[in-house]
Coordinates of C-alpha atoms and ligand atoms in Angstrom, one line a residue:
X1 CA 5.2 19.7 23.1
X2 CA 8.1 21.7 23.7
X3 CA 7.2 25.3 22.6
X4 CA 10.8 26.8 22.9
X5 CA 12.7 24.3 20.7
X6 CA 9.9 24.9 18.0
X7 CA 9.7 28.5 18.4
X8 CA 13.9 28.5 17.7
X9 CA 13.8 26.4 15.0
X10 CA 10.9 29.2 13.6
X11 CA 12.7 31.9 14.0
X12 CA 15.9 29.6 12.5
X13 CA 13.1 29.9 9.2
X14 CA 12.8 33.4 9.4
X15 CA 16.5 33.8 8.3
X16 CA 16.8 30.8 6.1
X17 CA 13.7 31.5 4.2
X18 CA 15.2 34.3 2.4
X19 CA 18.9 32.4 1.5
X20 CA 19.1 31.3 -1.4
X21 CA 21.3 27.5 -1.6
X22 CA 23.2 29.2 -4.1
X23 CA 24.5 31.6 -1.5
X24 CA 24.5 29.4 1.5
X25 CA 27.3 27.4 -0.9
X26 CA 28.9 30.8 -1.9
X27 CA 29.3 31.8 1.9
X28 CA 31.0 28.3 3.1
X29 CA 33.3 26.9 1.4
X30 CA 33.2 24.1 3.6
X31 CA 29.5 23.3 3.9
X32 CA 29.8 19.9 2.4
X33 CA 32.4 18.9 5.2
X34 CA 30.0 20.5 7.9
X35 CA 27.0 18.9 6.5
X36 CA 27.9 15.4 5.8
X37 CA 28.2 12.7 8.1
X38 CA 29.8 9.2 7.4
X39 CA 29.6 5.4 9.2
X40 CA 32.1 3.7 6.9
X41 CA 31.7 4.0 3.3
X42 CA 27.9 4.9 4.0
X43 CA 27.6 9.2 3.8
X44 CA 24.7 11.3 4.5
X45 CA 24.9 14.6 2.0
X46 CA 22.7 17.1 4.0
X47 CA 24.5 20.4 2.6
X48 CA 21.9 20.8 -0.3
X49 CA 18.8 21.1 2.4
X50 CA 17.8 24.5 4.0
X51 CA 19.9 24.6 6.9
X52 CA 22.8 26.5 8.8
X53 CA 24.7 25.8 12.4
X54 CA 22.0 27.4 13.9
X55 CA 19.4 25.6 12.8
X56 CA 21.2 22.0 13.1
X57 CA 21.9 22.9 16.5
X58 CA 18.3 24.2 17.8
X59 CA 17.1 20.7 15.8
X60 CA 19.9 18.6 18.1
X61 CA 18.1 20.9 20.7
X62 CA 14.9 19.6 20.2
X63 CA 15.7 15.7 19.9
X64 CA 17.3 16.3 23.4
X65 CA 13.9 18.6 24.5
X66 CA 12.1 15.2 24.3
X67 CA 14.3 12.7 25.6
X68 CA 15.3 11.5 22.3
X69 CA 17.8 9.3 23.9
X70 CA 15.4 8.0 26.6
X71 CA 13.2 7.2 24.3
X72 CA 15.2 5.4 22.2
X73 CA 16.6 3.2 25.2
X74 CA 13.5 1.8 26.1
X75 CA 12.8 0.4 22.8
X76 CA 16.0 -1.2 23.3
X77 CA 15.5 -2.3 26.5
X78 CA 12.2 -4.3 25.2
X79 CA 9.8 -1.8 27.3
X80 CA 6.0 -1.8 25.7
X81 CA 6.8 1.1 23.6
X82 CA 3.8 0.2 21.6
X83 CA 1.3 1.7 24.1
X84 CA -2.2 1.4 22.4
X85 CA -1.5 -2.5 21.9
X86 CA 0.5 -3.2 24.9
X87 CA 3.8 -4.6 22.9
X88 CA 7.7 -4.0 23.1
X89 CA 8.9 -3.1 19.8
X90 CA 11.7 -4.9 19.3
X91 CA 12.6 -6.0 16.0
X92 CA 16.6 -5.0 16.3
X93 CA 16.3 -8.6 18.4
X94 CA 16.0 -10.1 14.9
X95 CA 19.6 -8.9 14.1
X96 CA 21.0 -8.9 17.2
X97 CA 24.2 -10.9 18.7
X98 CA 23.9 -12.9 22.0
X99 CA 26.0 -10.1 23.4
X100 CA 23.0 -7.6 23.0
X101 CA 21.4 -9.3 25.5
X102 CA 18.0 -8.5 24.2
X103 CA 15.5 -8.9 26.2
X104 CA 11.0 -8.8 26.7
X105 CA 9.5 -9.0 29.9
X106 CA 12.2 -10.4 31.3
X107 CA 12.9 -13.2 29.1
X108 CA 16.4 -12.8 26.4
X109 CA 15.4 -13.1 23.1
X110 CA 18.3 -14.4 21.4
X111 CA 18.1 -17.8 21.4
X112 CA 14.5 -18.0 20.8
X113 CA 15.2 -16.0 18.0
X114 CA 18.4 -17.8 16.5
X115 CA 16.4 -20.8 16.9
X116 CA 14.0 -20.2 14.2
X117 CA 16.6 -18.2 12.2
X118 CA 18.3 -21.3 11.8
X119 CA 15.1 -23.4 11.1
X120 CA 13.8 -21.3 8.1
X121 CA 17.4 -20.4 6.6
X122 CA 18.1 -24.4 6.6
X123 CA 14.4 -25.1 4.9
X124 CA 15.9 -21.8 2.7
X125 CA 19.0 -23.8 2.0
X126 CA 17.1 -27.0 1.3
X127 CA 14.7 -25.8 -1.2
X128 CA 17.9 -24.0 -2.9
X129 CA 19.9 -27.1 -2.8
X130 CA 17.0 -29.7 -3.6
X131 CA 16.9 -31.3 -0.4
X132 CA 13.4 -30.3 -0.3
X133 CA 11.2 -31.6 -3.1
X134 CA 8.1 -32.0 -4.2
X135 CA 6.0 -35.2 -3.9
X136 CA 7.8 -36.9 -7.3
X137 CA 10.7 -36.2 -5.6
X138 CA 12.0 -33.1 -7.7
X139 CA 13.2 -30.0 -6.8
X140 CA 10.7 -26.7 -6.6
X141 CA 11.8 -24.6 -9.3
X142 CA 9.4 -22.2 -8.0
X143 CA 8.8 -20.2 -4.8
X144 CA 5.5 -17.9 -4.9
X145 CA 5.3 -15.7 -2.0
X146 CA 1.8 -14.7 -0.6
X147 CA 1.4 -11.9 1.4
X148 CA 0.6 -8.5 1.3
X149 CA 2.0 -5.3 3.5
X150 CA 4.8 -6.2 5.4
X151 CA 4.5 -9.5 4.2
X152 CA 5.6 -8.7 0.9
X153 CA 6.9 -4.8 0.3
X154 CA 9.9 -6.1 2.0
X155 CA 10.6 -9.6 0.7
X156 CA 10.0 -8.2 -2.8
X157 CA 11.9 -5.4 -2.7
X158 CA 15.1 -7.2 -1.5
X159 CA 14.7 -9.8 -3.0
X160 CA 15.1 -7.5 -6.2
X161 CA 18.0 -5.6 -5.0
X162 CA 19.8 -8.3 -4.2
X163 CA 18.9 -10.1 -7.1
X164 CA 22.3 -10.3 -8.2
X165 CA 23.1 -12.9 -5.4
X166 CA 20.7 -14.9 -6.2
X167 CA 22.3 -17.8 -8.5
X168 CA 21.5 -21.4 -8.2
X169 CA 18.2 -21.2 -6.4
X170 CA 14.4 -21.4 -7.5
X171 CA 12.5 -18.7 -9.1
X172 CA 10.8 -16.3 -6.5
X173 CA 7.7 -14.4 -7.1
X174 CA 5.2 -12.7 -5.2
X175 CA 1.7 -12.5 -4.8
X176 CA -0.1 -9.8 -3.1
X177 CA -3.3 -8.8 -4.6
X178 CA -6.9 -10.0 -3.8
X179 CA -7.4 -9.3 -7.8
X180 CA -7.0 -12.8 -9.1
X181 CA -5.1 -11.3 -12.0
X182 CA -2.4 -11.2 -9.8
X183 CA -2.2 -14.5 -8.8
X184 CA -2.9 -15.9 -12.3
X185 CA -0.2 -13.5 -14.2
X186 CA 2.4 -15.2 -11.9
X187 CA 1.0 -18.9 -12.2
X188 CA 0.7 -18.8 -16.3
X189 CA 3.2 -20.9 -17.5
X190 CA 4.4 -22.2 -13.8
X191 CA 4.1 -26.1 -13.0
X192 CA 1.9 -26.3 -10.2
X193 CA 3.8 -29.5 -9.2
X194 CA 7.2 -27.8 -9.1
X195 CA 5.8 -24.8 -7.2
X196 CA 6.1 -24.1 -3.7
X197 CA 4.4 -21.6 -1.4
X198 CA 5.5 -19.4 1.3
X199 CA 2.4 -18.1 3.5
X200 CA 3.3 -15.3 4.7
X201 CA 1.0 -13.5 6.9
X202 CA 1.7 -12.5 10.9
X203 CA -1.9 -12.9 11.4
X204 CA -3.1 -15.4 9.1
X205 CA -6.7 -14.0 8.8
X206 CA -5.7 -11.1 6.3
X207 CA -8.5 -11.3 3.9
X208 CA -6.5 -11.0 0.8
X209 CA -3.8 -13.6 1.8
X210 CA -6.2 -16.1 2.5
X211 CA -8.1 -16.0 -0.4
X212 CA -4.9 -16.4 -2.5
X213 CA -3.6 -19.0 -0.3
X214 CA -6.6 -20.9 -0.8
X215 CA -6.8 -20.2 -4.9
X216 CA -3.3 -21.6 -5.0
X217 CA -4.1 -24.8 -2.7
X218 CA -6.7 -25.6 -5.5
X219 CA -4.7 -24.7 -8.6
X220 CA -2.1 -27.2 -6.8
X221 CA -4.8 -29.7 -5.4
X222 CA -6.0 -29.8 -9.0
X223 CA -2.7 -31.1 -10.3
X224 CA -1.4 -33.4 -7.7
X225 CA -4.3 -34.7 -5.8
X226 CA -5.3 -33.6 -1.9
X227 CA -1.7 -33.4 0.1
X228 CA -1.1 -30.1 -1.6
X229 CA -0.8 -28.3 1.9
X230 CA 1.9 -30.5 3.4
X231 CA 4.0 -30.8 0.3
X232 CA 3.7 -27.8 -1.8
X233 CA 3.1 -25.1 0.9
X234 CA 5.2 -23.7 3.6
X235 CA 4.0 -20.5 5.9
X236 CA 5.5 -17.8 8.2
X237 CA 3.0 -16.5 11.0
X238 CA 2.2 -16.3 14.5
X239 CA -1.2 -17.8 14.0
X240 CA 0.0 -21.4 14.6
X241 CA -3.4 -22.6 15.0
X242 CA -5.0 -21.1 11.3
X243 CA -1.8 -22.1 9.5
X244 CA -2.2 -26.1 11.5
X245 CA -6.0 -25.7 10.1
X246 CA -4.7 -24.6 6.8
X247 CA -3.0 -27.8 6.7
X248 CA 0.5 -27.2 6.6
X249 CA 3.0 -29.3 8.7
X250 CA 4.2 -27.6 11.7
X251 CA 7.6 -28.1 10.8
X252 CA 7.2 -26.1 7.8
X253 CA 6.0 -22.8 9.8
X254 CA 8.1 -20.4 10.7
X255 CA 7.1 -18.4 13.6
X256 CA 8.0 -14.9 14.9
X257 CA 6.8 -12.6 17.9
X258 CA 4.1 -10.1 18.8
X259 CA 6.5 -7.4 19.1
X260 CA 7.8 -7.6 15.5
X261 CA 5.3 -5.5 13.6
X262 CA 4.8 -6.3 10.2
X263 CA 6.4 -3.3 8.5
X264 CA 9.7 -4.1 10.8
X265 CA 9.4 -8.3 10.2
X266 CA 11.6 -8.2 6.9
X267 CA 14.8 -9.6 9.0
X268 CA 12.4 -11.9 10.7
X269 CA 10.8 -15.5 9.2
X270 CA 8.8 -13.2 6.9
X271 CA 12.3 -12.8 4.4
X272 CA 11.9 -16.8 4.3
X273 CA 11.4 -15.5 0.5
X274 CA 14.5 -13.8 0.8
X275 CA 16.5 -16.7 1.8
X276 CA 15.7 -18.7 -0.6
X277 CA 16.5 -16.6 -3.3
X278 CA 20.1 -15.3 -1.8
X279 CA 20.9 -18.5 0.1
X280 CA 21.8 -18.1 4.2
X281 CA 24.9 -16.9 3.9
X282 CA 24.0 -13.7 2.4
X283 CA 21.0 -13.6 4.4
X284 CA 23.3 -13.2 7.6
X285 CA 25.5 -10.6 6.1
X286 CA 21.9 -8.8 5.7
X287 CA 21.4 -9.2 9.2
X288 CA 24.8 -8.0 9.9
X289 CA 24.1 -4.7 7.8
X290 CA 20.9 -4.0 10.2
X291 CA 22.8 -4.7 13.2
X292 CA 25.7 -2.4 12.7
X293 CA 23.2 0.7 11.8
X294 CA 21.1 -0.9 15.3
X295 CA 24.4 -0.5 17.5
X296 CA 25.3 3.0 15.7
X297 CA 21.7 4.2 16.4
X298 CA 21.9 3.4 19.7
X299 CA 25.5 4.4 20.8
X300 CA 26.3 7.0 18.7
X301 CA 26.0 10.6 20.0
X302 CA 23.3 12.4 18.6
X303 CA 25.2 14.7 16.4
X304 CA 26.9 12.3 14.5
X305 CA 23.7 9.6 14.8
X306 CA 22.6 8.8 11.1
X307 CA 19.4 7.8 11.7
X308 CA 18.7 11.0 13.8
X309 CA 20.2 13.6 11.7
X310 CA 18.1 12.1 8.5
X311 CA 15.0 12.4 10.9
X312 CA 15.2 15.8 11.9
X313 CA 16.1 16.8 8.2
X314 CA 12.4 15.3 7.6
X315 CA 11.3 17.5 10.1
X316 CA 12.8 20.6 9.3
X317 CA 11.4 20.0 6.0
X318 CA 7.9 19.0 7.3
X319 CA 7.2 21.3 10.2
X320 CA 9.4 23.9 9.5
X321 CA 9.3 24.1 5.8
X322 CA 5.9 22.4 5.4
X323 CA 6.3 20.2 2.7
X324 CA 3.8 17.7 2.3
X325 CA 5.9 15.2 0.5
X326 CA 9.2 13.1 0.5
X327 CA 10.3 12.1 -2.8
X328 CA 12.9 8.7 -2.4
X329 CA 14.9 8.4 -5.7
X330 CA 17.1 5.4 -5.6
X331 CA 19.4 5.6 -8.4
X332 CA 20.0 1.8 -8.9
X333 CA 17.1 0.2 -11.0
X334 CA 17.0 -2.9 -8.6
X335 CA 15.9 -0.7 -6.0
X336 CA 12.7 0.6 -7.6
X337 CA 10.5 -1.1 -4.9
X338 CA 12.2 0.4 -2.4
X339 CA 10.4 3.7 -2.0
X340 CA 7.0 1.8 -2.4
X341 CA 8.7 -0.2 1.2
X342 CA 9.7 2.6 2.8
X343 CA 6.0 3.7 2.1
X344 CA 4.4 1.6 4.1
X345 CA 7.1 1.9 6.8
X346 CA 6.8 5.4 7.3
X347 CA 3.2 6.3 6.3
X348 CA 1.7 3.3 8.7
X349 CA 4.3 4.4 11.2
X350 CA 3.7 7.8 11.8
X351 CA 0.4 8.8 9.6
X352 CA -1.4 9.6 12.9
X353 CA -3.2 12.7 13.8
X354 CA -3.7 11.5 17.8
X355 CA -0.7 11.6 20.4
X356 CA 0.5 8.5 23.0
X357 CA -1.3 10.7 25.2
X358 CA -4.8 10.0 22.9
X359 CA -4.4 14.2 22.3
X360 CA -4.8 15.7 18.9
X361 CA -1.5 16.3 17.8
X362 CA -0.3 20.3 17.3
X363 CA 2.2 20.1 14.6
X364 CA 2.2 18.2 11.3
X365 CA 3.0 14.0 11.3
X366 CA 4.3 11.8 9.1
X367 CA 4.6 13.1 5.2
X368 CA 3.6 11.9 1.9
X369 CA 7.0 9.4 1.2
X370 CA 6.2 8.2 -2.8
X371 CA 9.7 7.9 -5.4
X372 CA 10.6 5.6 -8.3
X373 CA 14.3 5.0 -9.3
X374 CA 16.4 7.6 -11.2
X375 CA 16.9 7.8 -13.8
X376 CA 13.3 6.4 -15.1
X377 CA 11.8 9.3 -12.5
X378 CA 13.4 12.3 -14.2
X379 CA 11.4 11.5 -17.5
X380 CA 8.1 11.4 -15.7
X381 CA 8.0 13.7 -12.8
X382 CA 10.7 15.5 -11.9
X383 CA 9.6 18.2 -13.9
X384 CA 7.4 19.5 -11.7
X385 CA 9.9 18.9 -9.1
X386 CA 12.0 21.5 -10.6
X387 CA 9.5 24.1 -11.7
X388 CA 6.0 23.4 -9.7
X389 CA 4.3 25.3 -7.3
X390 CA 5.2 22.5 -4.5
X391 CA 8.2 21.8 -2.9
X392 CA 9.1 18.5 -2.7
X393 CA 12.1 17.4 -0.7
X394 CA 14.3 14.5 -2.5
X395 CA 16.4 12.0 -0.8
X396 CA 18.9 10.3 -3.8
X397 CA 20.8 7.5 -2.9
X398 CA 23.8 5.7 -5.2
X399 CA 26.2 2.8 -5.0
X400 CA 29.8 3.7 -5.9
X401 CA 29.9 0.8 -7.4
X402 CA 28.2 -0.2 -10.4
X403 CA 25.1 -3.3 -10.0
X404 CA 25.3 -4.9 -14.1
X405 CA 28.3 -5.7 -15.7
X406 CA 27.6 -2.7 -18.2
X407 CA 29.9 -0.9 -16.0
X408 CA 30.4 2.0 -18.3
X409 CA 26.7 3.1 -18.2
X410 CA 27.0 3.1 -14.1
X411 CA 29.2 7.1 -14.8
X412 CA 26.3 7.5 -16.5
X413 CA 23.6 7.0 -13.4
X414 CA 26.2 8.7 -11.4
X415 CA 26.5 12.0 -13.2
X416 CA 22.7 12.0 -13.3
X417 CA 22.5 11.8 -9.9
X418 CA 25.1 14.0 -9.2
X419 CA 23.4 16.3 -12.0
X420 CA 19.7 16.8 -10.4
X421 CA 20.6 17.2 -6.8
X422 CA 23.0 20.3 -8.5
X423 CA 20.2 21.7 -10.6
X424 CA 17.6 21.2 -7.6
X425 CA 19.9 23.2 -5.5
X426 CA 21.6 25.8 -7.6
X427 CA 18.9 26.0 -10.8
X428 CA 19.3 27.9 -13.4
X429 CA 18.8 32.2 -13.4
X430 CA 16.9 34.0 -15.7
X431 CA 20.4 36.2 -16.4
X432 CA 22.0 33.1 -17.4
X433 CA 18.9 31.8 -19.6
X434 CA 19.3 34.8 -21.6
X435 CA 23.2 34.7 -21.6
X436 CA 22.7 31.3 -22.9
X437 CA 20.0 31.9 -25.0
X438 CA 21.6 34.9 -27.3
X439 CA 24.9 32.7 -27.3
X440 CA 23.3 30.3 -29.1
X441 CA 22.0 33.0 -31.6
X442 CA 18.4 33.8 -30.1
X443 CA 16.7 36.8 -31.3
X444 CA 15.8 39.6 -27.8
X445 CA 13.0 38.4 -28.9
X446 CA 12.4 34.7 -28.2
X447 CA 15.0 35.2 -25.1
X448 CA 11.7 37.6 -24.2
X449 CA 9.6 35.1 -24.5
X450 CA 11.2 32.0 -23.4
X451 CA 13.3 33.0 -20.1
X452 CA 10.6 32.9 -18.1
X453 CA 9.9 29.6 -19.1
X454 CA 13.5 28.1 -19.2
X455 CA 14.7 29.8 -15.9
X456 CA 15.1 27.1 -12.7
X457 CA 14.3 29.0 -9.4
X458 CA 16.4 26.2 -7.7
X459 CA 16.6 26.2 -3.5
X460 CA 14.9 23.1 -3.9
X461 CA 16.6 20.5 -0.8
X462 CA 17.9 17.2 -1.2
X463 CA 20.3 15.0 0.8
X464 CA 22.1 12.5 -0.9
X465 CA 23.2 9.1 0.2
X466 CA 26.4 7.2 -1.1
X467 CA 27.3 3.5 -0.1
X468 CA 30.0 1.5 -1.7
X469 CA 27.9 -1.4 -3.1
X470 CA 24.1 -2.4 -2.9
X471 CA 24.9 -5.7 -0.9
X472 CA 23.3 -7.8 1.5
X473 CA 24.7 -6.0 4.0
X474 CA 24.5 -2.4 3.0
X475 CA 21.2 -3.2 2.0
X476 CA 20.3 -4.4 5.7
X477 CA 21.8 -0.9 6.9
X478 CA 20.0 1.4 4.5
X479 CA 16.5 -0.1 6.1
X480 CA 17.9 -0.1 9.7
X481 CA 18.9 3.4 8.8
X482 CA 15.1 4.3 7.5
X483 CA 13.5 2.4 10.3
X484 CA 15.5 4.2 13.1
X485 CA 14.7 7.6 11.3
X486 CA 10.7 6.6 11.6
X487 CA 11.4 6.5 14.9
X488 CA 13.0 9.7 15.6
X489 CA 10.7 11.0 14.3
X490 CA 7.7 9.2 15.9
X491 CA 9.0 10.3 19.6
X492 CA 9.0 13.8 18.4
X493 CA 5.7 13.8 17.1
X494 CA 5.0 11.8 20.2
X495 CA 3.0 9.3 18.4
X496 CA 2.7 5.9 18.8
X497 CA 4.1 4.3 15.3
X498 CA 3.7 0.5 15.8
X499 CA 0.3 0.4 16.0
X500 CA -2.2 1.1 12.7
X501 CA -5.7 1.5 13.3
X502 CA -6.3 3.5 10.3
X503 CA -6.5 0.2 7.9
X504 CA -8.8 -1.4 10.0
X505 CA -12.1 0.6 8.9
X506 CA -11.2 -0.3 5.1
X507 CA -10.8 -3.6 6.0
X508 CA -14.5 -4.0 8.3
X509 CA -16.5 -2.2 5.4
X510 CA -15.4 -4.1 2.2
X511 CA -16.1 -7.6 4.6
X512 CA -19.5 -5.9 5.2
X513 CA -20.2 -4.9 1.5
X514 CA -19.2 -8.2 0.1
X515 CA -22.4 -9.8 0.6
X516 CA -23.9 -7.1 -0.5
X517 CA -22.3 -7.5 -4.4
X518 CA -24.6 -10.7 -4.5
X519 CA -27.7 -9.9 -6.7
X520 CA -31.3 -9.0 -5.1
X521 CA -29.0 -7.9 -2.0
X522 CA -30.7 -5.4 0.0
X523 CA -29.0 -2.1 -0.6
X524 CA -31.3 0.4 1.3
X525 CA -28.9 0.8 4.1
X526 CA -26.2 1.9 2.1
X527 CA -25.2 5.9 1.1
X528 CA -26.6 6.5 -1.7
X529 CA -23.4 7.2 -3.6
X530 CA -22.4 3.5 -2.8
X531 CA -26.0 2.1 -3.5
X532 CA -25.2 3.9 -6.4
X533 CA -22.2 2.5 -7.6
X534 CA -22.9 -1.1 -7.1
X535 CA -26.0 -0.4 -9.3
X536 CA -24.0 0.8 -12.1
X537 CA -21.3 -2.5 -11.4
X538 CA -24.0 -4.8 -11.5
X539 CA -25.6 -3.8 -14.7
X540 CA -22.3 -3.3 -16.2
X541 CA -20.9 -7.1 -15.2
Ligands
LIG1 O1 -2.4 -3.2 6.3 C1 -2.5 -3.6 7.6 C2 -1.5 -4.7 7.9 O2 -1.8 -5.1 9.2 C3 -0.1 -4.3 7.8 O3 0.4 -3.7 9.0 C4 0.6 -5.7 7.6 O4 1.9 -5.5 7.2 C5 -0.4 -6.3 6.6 O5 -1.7 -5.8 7.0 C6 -0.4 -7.8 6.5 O6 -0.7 -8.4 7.7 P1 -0.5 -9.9 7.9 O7 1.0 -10.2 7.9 O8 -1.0 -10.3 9.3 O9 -1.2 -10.7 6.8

């Protein structure tokens, strides 16, 4: 850990802690140009966090402290970044041109991977076009994705942004959940003839996906007799050998490679979903959107680098500030999965305690990332947001353009936007309550009373993100931007974030207690509060 850089960026604190944004505004008139970085029409608002030159240039101080740009390299370069599993991390191969030259253990990458690209994005095209039919000879209208993790929070949450692109095709759902509800909700009503299924699990063991993948073999089995599995079901993994014993053709699996981890396998065979509901057209302009923010990332100088200016904003905020939380507030209602993505992304990423060095770390990892889109969020939580006890840092993001053909109400979402990250900033003071108060014919009274009440303290931090229109493309470049940021901030936490142990106990004890739900099971071993509680569940079933 490099003591110095933190010890600046503390002292940096010291100062800042007592500015108020209000005056931080007042004093430069030209923070927004000095705090706002563009690639295109894509900007990065950063004015409204906590900071000042010094501070932006002690954090630029710190990326370089430890070797930000090295680091970054290597995962380029295909080098087993991923240290406690032995991988290269190298999912920007799954965007990248043949001029990249991408390359694992000394092997180039691209034509492996365009290979299958252009496998699943013609099966996509088929089962779009009809080519692809069921066994009466009909086309799916249909497609249920089953997966969970980063076989699904991705696939569903771009498949509902880009929903808008998706004309002509099949239906796509999804299918997460080991509660059968889940499964049934999205079956009622659905032929099981006209249904197809996407598999989608990298490992093809995960409890939940199997289970479901089975239900729905039987559902179909049911209907159309035994050759469910090679008509009605296709499957994305590595696991060729479970999805060959699940019974699905081999032509209908789409591979992909160790060194895509599942959080990072959206632009990979796992958006097979994806496809079909855009068509591979836009799917490539997605791919194009990732690769542009891939060859900023890695060529762009640090000080203008996106990714790595939104990363050490999160830390500033995290170690310096030390908030616990990141609040993502996508005002566009077809992006309301995509905090509940970046979730998983950034709290399986870097939610470790332990360094690559297998030390316990010495500052504060990865934070809390939760959000819900504007302007739904404002009438639940941001209340608290603007007058709790917490702070809670707020990245907003908004499309120039409107998503519906209601264009009118799109001045609408933008105003709100514009509105909170103002009010979070600036608030409201208590001198201006009253003002306000006896102007509207208040007794001294109530302004007594209520001021307290009705004040904003403000200084709450945001950064705002603009883009021209949520496209395939921009959307590919808002998660290569995201994903580059985790990883920023990974090296400086210097912790490994590809790997995720921390599921893995969950997963062990429910596959132990399951047996132990069965009644006259022998529950002595267990903790009493568990003993406990299957006690109650049994006499209450
Ligand atoms: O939750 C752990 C995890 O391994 C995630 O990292 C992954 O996205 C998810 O399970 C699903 O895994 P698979 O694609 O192998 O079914």
């Amino acid at each position: 850990m490099d003591k110095a850089a933190w010890k600046k960026l503390e002292a940096d604190w010291g100062r800042l802690e007592a500015e108020h944004l209000r005056d931080l505004f007042a004093n430069d008139p030209d923070r927004f140009d000095k705090f706002s970085v563009s690639l295109d029409d894509l900007t990065i608002d950063f004015s409204k966090e906590r900071v000042d030159d010094d501070a932006l240039v002690h954090l630029f101080d710190l990326a370089r402290a430890v070797n930000l740009e090295k680091h970054r390299d290597a995962m380029f370069a295909g080098e087993h970044i991923n240290s406690t599993e032995d991988r290269a991390v190298l999912h920007v191969a799954l965007r990248g041109n043949k001029s990249d030259a991408y390359s694992v253990d000394g092997e180039l990458t691209y034509d492996l991977v365009e290979s299958v690209l252009k496998d699943f994005l013609k099966f996509a095209d088929d089962v779009r076009s009809g080519d692809i039919t069921n066994a009466k000879g009909e086309a799916f209208t249909d497609v249920i994705n089953i997966g969970i993790g980063g076989s699904d929070l991705g696939p569903v949450m771009a498949t509902r942004a880009l929903s808008r692109f998706a004309e002509d095709g099949p239906n796509v759902h999804f299918v997460s959940n080991v509660d059968g509800a889940h499964l049934r909700d999205i079956t009622d009503g659905l032929s099981p003839e006209k249904t197809l299924f996407l598999i989608a699990s990298k490992s093809f063991t995960t409890q939940e996906t199997m289970i479901n993948a089975q239900a729905a073999k039987e559902w179909v089995e049911n209907s159309i007799g035994t050759a469910a599995a090679e008509v009605n079901f296709a499957a994305v993994s590595t696991n060729l050998k479970a999805t060959q014993a699940f019974g699905i053709p081999s032509e209908r699996v789409f591979g992909f490679w160790d060194w895509v981890g599942g959080r990072y396998s959206l632009a990979s065979s796992i958006g097979l979903s994806l496809a079909i509901a855009i068509g591979s057209k836009n799917f490539r302009d997605f791919l194009a959107g990732f690769r542009d923010m891939d060859q900023h990332f890695k060529t762009a100088p640090l000080e203008e680098n996106l990714p790595t200016l939104l990363a050490l904003i999160g830390i500033w905020r995290r170690n310096i500030m030390k908030c616990s939380t990141v609040a993502l507030i996508p005002y566009n209602q077809r992006l309301e999965n995509f905090s509940s993505y970046l979730q998983q992304m950034d709290m399986e990423s870097n939610g470790k305690r332990i360094t690559k060095d297998g030390e316990p770390v010495e500052t504060l990892t990865g934070p809390v990332i939760w959000g819900d889109s504007g302007t739904n969020a404002q009438h639940s939580f941001f209340q608290l947001i603007h007058q709790g006890t917490d702070i809670v840092p707020m990245d907003f993001m908004i499309s120039a353009q409107p998503t519906s053909y209601l264009v009118d109400q799109h001045d609408l979402l933008t105003a709100n936007f514009l509105a909170q990250s103002h009010a979070l900033a600036f608030g409201k003071t208590s001198d201006e309550v009253r003002a306000e108060m006896l102007a509207a014919g208040s007794s001294e009274k109530d302004a007594d009373a209520l001021v307290p009440h009705r004040t904003f303290p403000g200084n709450r931090p945001s950064t705002s993100i603009i883009y021209r229109s949520l496209t395939p493309y921009s959307l590919g470049r808002l998660i290569a931007l995201y994903e580059h940021k985790v990883f920023v901030q990974g090296v400086i936490w210097n912790v490994n974030s590809f790997d995720q142990w921390g599921v893995e106990l969950g997963k062990v004890m429910a596959n132990e207690i399951t047996p132990l739900l069965d009644e006259g099971a022998d529950l002595s071993g267990l903790n009493s509060s568990t003993r406990g509680l299957i006690e109650k569940i049994q006499a209450l079933k």
